N, CA, C and O of each residue as an XYZ file, in Angstrom:
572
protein
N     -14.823    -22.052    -26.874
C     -16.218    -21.797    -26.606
C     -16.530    -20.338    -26.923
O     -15.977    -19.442    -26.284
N     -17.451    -20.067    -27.948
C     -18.204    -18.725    -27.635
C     -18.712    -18.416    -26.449
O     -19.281    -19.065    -25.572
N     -18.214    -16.630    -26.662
C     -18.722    -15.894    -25.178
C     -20.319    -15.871    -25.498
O     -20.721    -15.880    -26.661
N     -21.182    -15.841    -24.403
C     -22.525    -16.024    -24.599
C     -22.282    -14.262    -24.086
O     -21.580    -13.933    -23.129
N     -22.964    -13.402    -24.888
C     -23.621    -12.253    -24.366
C     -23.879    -12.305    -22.887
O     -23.993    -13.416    -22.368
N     -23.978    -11.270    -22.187
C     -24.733    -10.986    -20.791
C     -24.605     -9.650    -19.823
O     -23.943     -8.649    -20.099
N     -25.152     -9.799    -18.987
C     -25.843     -8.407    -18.361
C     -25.476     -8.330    -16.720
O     -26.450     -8.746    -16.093
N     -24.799     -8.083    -16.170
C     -24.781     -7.893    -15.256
C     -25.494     -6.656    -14.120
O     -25.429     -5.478    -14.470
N     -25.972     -6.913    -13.152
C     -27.124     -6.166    -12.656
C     -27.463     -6.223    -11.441
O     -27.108     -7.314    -10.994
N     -28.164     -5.369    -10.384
C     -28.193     -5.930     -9.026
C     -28.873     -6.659     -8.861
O     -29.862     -6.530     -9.583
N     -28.912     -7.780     -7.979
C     -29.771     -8.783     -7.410
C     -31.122     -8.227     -7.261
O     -31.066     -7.000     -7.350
N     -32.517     -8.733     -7.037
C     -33.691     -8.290     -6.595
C     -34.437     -9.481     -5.977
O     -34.341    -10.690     -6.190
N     -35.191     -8.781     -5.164
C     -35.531     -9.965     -4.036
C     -36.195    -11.249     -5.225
O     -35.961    -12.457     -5.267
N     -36.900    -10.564     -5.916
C     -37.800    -12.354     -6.997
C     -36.590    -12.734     -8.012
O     -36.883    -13.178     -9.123
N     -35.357    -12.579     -7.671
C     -34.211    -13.428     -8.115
C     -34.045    -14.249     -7.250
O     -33.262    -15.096     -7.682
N     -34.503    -14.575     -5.774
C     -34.120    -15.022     -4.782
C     -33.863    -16.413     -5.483
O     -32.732    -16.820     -5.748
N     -34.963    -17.060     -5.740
C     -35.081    -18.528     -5.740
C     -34.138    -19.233     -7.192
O     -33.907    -20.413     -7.456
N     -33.858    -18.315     -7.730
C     -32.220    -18.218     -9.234
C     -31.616    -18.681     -9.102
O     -31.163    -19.663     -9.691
N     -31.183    -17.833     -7.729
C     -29.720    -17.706     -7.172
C     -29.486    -18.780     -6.200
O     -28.373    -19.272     -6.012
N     -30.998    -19.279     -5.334
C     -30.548    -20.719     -4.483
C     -30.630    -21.922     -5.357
O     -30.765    -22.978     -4.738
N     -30.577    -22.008     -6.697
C     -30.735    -23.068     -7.436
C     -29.434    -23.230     -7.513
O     -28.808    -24.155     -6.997
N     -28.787    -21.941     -8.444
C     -27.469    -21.403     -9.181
C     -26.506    -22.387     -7.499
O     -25.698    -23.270     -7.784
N     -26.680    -22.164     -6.469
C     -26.093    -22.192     -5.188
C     -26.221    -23.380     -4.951
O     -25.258    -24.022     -4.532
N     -27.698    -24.082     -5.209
C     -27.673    -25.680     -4.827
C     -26.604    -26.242     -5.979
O     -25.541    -26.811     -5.732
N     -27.110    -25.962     -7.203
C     -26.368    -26.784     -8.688
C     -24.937    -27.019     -8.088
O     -24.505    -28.126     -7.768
N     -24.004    -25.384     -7.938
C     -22.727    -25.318     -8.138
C     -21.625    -25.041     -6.824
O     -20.399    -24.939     -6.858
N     -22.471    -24.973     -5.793
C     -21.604    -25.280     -4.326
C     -22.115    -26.613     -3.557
O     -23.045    -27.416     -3.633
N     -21.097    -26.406     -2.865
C     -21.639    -27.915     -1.380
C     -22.336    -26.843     -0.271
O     -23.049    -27.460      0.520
N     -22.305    -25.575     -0.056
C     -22.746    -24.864      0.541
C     -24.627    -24.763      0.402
O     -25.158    -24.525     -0.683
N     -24.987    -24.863      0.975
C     -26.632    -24.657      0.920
C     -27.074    -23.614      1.780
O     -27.670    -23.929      2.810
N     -26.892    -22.549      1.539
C     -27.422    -21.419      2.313
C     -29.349    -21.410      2.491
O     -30.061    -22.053      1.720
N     -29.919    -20.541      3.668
C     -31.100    -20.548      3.857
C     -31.596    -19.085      3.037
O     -30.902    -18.085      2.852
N     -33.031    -19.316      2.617
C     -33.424    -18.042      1.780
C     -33.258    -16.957      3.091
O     -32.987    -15.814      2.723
N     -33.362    -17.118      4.332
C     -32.990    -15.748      4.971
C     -31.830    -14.965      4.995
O     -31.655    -13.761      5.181
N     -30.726    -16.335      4.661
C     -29.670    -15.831      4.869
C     -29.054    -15.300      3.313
O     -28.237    -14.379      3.294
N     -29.427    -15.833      2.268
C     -29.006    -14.572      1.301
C     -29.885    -13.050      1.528
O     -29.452    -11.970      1.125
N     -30.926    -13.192      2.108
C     -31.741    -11.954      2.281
C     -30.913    -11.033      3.435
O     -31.107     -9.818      3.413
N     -30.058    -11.560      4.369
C     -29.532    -10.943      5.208
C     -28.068    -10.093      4.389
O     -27.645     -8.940      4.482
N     -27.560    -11.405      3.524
C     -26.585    -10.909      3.082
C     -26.503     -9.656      2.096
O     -25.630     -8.790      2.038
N     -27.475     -9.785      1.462
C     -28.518     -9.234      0.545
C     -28.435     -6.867      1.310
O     -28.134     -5.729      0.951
N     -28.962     -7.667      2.441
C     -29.615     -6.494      3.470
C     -28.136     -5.651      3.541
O     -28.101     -4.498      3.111
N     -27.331     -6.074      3.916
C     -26.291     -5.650      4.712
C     -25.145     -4.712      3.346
O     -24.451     -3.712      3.531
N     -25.310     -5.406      2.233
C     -24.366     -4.529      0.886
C     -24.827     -4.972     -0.304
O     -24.317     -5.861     -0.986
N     -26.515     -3.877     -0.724
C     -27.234     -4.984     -1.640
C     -26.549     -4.375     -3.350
O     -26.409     -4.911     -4.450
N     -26.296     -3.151     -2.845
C     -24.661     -3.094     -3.908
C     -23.862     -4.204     -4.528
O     -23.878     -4.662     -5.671
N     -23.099     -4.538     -3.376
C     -22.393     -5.754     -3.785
C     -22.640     -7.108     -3.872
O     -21.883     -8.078     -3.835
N     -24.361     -6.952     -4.049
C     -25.065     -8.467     -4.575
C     -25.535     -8.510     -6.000
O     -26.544     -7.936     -6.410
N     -24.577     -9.365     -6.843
C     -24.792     -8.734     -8.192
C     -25.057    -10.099     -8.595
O     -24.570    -11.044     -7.975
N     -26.116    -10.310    -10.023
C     -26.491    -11.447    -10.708
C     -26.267    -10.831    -12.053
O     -26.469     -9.666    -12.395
N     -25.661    -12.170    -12.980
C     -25.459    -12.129    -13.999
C     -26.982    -12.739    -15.218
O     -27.683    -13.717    -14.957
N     -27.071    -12.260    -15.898
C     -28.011    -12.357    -16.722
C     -27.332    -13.059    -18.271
O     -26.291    -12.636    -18.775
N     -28.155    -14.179    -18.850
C     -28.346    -14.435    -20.124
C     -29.881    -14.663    -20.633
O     -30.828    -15.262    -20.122
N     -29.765    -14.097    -21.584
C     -31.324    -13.926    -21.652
C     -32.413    -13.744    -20.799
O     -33.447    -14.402    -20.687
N     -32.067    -12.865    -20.283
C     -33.345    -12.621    -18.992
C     -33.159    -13.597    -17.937
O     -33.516    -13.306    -16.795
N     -32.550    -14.916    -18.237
C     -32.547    -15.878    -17.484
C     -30.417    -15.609    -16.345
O     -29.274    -15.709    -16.792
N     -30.974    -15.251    -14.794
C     -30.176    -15.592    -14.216
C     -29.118    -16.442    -14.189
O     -29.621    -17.564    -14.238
N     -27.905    -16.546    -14.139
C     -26.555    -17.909    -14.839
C     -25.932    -17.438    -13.589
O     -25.724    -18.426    -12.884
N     -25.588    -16.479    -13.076
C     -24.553    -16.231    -11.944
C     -24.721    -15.341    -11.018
O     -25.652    -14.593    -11.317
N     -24.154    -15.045     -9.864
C     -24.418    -14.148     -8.834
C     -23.368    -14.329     -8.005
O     -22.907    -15.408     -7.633
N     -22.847    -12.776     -7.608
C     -22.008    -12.894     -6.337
C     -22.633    -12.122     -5.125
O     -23.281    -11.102     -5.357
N     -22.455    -12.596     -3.770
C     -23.042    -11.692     -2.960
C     -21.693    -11.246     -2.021
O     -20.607    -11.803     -2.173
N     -21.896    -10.273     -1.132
C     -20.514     -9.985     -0.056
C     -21.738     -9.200      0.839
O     -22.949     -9.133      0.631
N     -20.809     -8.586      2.025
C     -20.753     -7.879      2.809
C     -19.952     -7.451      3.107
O     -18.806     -7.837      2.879
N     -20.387     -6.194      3.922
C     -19.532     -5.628      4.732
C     -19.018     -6.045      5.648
O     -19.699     -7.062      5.780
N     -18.063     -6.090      6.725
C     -17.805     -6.289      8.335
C     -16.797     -5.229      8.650
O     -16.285     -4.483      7.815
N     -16.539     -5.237     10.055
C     -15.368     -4.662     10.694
C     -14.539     -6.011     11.622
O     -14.942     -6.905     12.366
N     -13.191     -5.574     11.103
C     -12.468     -6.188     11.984
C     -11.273     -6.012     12.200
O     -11.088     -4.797     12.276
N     -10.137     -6.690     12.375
C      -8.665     -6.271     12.211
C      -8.620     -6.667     11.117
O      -9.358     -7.498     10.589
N      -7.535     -5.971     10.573
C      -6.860     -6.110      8.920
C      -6.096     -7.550      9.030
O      -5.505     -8.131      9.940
N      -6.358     -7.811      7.822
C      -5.455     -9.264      7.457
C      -4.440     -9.039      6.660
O      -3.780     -9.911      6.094
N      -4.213     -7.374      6.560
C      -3.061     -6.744      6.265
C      -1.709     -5.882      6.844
O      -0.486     -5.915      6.707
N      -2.773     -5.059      7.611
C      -2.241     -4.179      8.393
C      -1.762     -4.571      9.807
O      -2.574     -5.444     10.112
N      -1.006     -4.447     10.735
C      -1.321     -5.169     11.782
C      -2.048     -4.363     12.943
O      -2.322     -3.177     12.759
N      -2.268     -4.803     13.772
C      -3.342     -4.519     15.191
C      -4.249     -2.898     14.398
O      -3.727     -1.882     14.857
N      -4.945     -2.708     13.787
C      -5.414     -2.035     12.859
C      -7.153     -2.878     12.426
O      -7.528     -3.894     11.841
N      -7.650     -1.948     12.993
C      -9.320     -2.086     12.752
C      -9.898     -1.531     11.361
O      -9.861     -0.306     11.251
N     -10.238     -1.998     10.669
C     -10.982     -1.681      9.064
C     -12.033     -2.222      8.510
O     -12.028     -3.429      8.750
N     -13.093     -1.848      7.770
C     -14.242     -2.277      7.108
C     -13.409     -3.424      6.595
O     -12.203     -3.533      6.812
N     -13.986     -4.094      6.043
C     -13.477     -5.801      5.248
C     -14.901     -5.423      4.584
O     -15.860     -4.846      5.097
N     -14.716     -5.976      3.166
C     -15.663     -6.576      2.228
C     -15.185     -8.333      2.399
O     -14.136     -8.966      2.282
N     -16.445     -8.610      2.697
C     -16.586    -10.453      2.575
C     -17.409    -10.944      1.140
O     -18.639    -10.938      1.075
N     -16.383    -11.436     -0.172
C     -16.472    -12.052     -0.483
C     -17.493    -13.615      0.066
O     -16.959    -14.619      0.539
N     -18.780    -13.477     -0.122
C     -19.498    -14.841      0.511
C     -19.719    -16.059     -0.239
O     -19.809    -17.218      0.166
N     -19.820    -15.373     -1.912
C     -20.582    -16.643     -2.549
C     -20.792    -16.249     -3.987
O     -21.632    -15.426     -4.350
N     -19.919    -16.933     -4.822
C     -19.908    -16.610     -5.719
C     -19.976    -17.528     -6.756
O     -18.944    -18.141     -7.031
N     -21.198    -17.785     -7.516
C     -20.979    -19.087     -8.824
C     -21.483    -18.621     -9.653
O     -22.101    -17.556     -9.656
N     -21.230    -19.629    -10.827
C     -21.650    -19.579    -12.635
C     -22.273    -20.989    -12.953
O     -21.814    -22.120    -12.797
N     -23.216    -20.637    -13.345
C     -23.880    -22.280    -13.928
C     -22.643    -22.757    -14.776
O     -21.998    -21.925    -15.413
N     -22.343    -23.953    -14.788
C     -21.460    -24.832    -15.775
C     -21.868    -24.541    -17.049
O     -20.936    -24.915    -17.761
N     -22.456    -24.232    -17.518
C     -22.484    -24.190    -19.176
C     -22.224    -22.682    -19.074
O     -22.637    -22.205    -20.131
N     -21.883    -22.009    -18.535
C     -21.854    -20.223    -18.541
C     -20.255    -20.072    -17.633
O     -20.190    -19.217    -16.750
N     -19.364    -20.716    -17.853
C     -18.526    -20.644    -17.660
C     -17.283    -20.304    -17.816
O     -17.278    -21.265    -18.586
N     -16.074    -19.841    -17.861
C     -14.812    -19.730    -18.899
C     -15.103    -18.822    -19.586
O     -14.248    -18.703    -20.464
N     -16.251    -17.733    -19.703
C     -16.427    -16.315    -20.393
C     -16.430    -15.376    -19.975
O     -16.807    -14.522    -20.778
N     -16.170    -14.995    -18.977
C     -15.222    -13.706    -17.836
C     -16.282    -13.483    -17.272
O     -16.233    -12.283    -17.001
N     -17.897    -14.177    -16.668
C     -18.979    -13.522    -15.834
C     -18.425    -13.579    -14.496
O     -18.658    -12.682    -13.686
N     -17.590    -14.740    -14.176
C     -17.041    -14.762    -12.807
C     -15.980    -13.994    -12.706
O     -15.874    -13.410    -11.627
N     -15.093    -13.797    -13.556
C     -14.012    -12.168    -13.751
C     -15.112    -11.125    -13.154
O     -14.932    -10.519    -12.098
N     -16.097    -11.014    -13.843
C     -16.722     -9.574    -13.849
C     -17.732     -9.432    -13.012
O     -18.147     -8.283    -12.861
N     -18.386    -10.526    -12.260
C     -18.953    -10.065    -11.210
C     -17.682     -9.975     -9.849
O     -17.764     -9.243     -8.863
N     -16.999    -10.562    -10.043
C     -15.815    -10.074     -8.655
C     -15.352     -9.073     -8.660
O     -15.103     -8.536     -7.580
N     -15.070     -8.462     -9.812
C     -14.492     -7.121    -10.262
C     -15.432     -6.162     -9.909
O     -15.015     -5.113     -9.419
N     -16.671     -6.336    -10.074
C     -17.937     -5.151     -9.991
C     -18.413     -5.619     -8.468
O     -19.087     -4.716     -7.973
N     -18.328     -6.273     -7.954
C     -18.468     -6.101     -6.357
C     -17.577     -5.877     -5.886
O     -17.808     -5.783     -4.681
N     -16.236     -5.654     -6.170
C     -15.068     -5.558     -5.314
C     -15.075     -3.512     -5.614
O     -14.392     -2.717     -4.968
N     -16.010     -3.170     -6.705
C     -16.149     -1.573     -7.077
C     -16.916     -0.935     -5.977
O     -16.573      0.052     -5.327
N     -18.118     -1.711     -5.846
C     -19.181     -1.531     -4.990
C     -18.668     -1.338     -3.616
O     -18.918     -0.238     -3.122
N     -17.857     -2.367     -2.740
C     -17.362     -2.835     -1.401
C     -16.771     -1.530     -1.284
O     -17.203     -0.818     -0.377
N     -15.827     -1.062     -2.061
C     -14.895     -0.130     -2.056
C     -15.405      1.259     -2.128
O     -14.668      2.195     -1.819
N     -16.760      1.466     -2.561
C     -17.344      2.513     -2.806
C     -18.192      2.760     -1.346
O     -18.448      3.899     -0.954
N     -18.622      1.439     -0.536
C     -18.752      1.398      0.546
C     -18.168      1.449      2.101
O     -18.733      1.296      3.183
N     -16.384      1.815      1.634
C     -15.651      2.084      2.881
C     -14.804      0.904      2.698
O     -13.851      0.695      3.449
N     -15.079      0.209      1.835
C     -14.346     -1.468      2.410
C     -12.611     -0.937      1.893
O     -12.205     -0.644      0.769
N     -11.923     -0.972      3.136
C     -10.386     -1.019      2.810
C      -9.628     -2.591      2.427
O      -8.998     -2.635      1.371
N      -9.676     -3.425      2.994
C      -9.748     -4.827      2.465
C     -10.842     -5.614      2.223
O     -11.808     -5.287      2.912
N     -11.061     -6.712      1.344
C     -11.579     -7.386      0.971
C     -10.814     -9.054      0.843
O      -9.731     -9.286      0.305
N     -11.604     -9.924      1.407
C     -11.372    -11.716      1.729
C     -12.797    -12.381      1.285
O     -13.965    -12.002      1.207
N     -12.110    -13.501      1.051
C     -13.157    -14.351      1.045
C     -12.271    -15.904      1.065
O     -11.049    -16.050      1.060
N     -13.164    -16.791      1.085
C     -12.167    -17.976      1.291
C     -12.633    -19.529      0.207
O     -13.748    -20.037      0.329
N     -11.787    -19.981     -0.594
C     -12.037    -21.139     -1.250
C     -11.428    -21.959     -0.659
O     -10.780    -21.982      0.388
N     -11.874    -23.147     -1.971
C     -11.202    -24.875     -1.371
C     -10.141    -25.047     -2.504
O     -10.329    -24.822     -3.699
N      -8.924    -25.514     -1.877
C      -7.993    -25.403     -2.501
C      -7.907    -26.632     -4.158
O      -7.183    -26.697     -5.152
N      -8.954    -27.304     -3.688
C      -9.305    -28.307     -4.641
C     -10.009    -27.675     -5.496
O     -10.245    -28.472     -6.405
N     -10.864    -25.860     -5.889
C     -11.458    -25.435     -6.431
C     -10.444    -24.990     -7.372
O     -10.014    -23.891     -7.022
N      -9.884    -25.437     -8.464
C      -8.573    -24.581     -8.891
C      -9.392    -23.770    -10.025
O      -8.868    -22.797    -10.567
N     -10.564    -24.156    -10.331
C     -10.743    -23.060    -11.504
C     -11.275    -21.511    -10.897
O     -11.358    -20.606    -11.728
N     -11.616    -21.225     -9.515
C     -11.892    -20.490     -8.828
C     -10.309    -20.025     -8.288
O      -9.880    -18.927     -8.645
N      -9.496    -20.899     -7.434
C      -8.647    -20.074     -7.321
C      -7.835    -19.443     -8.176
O      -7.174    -18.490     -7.762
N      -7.743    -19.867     -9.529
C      -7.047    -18.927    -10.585
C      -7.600    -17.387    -11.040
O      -6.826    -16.468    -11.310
N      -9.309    -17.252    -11.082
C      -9.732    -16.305    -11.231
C      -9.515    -15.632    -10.010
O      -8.677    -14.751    -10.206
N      -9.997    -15.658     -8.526
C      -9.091    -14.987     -7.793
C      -7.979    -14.372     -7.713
O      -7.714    -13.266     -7.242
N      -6.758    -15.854     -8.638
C      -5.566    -14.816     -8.265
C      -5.297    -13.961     -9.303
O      -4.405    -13.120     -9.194
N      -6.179    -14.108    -10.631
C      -6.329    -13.672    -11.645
C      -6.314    -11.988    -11.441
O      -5.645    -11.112    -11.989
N      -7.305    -11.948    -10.454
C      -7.495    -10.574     -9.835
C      -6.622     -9.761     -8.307
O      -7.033     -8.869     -7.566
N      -5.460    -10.446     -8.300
C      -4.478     -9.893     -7.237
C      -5.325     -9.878     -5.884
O      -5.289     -8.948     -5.079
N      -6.182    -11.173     -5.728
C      -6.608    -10.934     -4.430
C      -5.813    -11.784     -3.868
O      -5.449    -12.881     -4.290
N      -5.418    -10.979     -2.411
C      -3.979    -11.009     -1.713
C      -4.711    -11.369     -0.724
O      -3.892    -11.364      0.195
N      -6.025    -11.782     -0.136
C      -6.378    -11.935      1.267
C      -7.587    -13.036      0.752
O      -8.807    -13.023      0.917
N      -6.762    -13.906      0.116
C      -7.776    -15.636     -0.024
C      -7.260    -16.220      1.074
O      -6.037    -16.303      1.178
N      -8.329    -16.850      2.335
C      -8.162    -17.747      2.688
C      -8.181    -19.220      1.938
O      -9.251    -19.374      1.348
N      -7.460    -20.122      1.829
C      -7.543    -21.303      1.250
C      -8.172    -22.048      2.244
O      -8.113    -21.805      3.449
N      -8.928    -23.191      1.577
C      -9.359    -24.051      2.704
C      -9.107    -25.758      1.669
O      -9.044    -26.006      0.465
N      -9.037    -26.513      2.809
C      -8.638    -28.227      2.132
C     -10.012    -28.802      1.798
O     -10.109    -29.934      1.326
């Protein structure tokens, strides 16, 4: 498959309704428009949409939190949360999902985040390869 050109860029609120399509199409997850706006609120850094032709194809969002490390032990640290991350099916297999994880995981980190998690379904294997693609060491798996 040819790589389709594209643009990666921060989210903006009149992307909102893009990105809950992009979210209905390509998860079982159905988030509420408040709640990407919250997620949005909290590290709008690390809410990034991918662009083809002007037209939205992908978006990852995260946050921040504090909690104990899922590294360190009894040890309190910022966490970047990985929340939600897809590619329309025809915009796929051309590194936008490489490169928006990569450019929010810049952002998180530029924001204090000492670890970073997020969690897939172990039945997602084309997701968990790009994950491990990227040495992320703190995937929760889920069945």
């Amino acid at each position: 498959m040819l790589e389709t050109p594209h643009l990666l860029r921060p989210f903006r609120p009149e992307d909102l309704s893009a990105v809950i399509e992009i979210n209905r199409v390509c998860l079982p997850e159905n988030y509420s428009p408040y709640f990407f706006m919250e997620v949005y609120k909290s590290c709008p850094e690390a809410f990034i949409v991918a662009e083809v032709n002007r037209q939205v194809v992908g978006y990852i969002m995260c946050r921040l939190e504090f909690g104990f490390s899922d590294v360190r032990r009894f040890r309190m640290v910022r966490k970047g949360h990985i929340v939600s991350v897809a590619v329309m099916p025809e915009y796929r297999r051309q590194g936008i999902g490489r490169e928006l994880v990569v450019t929010s995981l810049k952002a998180l980190e530029l924001h204090g985040a000492e670890e970073c998690f997020l969690e897939v379904r172990t039945a997602n294997e084309e997701a968990v390869a790009l994950y491990k693609q990227n040495d992320s060491d703190c995937i929760s798996l889920l069945p």
